[in-house]
Amino acid sequence: MTQTSARDRLDELRAETLERLAALEGEHRAVVDASRDSNADDEHDPEGATIAFERAQVDALARDAVERLASVDAALARLDDGSYGVCTVCGQPIAAARLEARPTATTCVGCTAR
C-alpha cells in the first residue's frame, strides 16, 4: 500500500466515520425527543425498557464511532511522522494485505497473535 493510497483510504474512513457519528447523534436526539414528548416513566412504562435500550444502543454505537475516529486520526498522524505501517511491538513492517484490510493496524500479524 503506497502512502498516497493509505492516506486516501484513511481519509475515506474518516469521512465515513464522521457521517456515521452525525447520523448516530441524530438518532440519539430522536430517541431523547420521543421520550421527552411522552410522559412515560422508563421504569413503569412497558415501552420504557425499549426506549432505554434504544438510547443505550445508540450511545454504544456512538462511542465505537468516536474510538474509530481516534484510531483513524492516530493512523493519519503515523502516516505524517513516517511510522505508519511499522509494528509498534517489534518494529518490523506490517504486511500490505493487513493494512489493506485494517488501515488503522498498529501491529503486524505475528505480534497481534501473541
Short mmCIF file of C-alpha atoms in Angstrom, two decimals:
data_model
loop_
_atom_site.label_atom_id
_atom_site.label_comp_id
_atom_site.label_asym_id
_atom_site.label_seq_id
_atom_site.Cartn_x
_atom_site.Cartn_y
_atom_site.Cartn_z
CA MET A 1 0.00 0.00 0.00
CA THR A 2 1.53 3.31 -1.04
CA GLN A 3 1.49 6.37 1.20
CA THR A 4 -0.97 8.06 -1.15
CA SER A 5 -3.38 5.14 -1.24
CA ALA A 6 -3.09 4.74 2.54
CA ARG A 7 -3.91 8.42 3.04
CA ASP A 8 -6.83 8.17 0.61
CA ARG A 9 -8.20 5.10 2.41
CA LEU A 10 -7.76 6.70 5.84
CA ASP A 11 -9.38 9.95 4.65
CA GLU A 12 -12.28 7.89 3.29
CA LEU A 13 -12.63 6.02 6.59
CA ARG A 14 -12.52 9.30 8.48
CA ALA A 15 -15.29 10.81 6.34
CA GLU A 16 -17.43 7.65 6.68
CA THR A 17 -16.94 7.65 10.44
CA LEU A 18 -17.86 11.32 10.75
CA GLU A 19 -21.02 10.68 8.72
CA ARG A 20 -21.88 7.69 10.92
CA LEU A 21 -21.28 9.72 14.07
CA ALA A 22 -23.52 12.53 12.82
CA ALA A 23 -26.27 10.02 11.99
CA LEU A 24 -25.98 8.42 15.42
CA GLU A 25 -26.16 11.81 17.11
CA GLY A 26 -29.35 12.45 15.13
CA GLU A 27 -30.76 9.08 16.21
CA HIS A 28 -29.90 9.83 19.82
CA ARG A 29 -31.67 13.20 19.63
CA ALA A 30 -34.71 11.50 18.09
CA VAL A 31 -34.88 8.89 20.86
CA VAL A 32 -34.45 11.50 23.58
CA ASP A 33 -37.02 13.80 21.97
CA ALA A 34 -39.52 10.96 21.60
CA SER A 35 -39.19 10.01 25.24
CA ARG A 36 -39.38 13.65 26.34
CA ASP A 37 -42.64 14.16 24.47
CA SER A 38 -44.27 11.27 26.29
CA ASN A 39 -44.98 11.24 29.96
CA ALA A 40 -43.63 7.69 30.14
CA ASP A 41 -41.56 6.54 33.05
CA ASP A 42 -38.83 4.13 31.87
CA GLU A 43 -39.24 2.02 34.99
CA HIS A 44 -43.02 1.63 34.87
CA ASP A 45 -43.96 2.03 31.23
CA PRO A 46 -44.00 -1.16 29.14
CA GLU A 47 -42.24 0.79 26.38
CA GLY A 48 -39.70 2.24 28.81
CA ALA A 49 -37.31 -0.67 28.51
CA THR A 50 -37.37 -0.33 24.73
CA ILE A 51 -36.64 3.40 24.92
CA ALA A 52 -33.81 2.85 27.41
CA PHE A 53 -32.41 0.03 25.27
CA GLU A 54 -32.51 2.15 22.10
CA ARG A 55 -30.79 5.04 23.86
CA ALA A 56 -28.10 2.74 25.29
CA GLN A 57 -27.57 1.05 21.93
CA VAL A 58 -27.15 4.37 20.11
CA ASP A 59 -24.78 5.59 22.84
CA ALA A 60 -22.64 2.45 22.48
CA LEU A 61 -22.50 2.77 18.69
CA ALA A 62 -21.55 6.45 19.02
CA ARG A 63 -18.74 5.57 21.46
CA ASP A 64 -17.47 2.99 18.97
CA ALA A 65 -17.53 5.61 16.20
CA VAL A 66 -15.59 8.06 18.39
CA GLU A 67 -12.98 5.36 19.10
CA ARG A 68 -12.74 4.54 15.41
CA LEU A 69 -12.28 8.22 14.58
CA ALA A 70 -9.46 8.40 17.14
CA SER A 71 -7.76 5.34 15.61
CA VAL A 72 -8.05 6.82 12.11
CA ASP A 73 -6.62 10.14 13.31
CA ALA A 74 -3.77 8.28 15.03
CA ALA A 75 -3.07 6.37 11.79
CA LEU A 76 -3.01 9.65 9.86
CA ALA A 77 -0.55 11.06 12.41
CA ARG A 78 1.66 7.96 11.97
CA LEU A 79 1.47 8.48 8.21
CA ASP A 80 2.63 12.08 8.69
CA ASP A 81 5.51 11.18 11.01
CA GLY A 82 6.66 8.23 8.89
CA SER A 83 5.83 5.46 11.34
CA TYR A 84 2.71 4.22 9.53
CA GLY A 85 2.97 0.56 8.57
CA VAL A 86 5.59 -0.22 11.21
CA CYS A 87 4.64 -2.60 14.03
CA THR A 88 4.65 -0.81 17.38
CA VAL A 89 5.76 -4.00 19.14
CA CYS A 90 8.58 -5.46 17.03
CA GLY A 91 9.40 -2.56 14.69
CA GLN A 92 9.02 -4.68 11.55
CA PRO A 93 6.87 -3.63 8.60
CA ILE A 94 3.16 -4.50 8.76
CA ALA A 95 2.14 -6.55 5.71
CA ALA A 96 0.40 -4.57 2.98
CA ALA A 97 -2.51 -7.03 2.98
CA ARG A 98 -3.08 -6.37 6.69
CA LEU A 99 -3.02 -2.62 6.15
CA GLU A 100 -5.38 -3.02 3.23
CA ALA A 101 -7.83 -4.96 5.41
CA ARG A 102 -7.25 -2.87 8.53
CA PRO A 103 -5.73 0.51 7.67
CA THR A 104 -5.50 1.56 11.33
CA ALA A 105 -3.49 -1.53 12.37
CA THR A 106 -0.59 -0.80 14.71
CA THR A 107 0.85 -4.31 14.94
CA CYS A 108 1.91 -6.99 12.50
CA VAL A 109 0.02 -10.29 12.35
CA GLY A 110 2.72 -12.10 14.35
CA CYS A 111 2.63 -9.63 17.24
CA THR A 112 -1.17 -9.49 17.20
CA ALA A 113 -1.32 -13.28 17.55
CA ARG A 114 0.90 -13.28 20.65
#
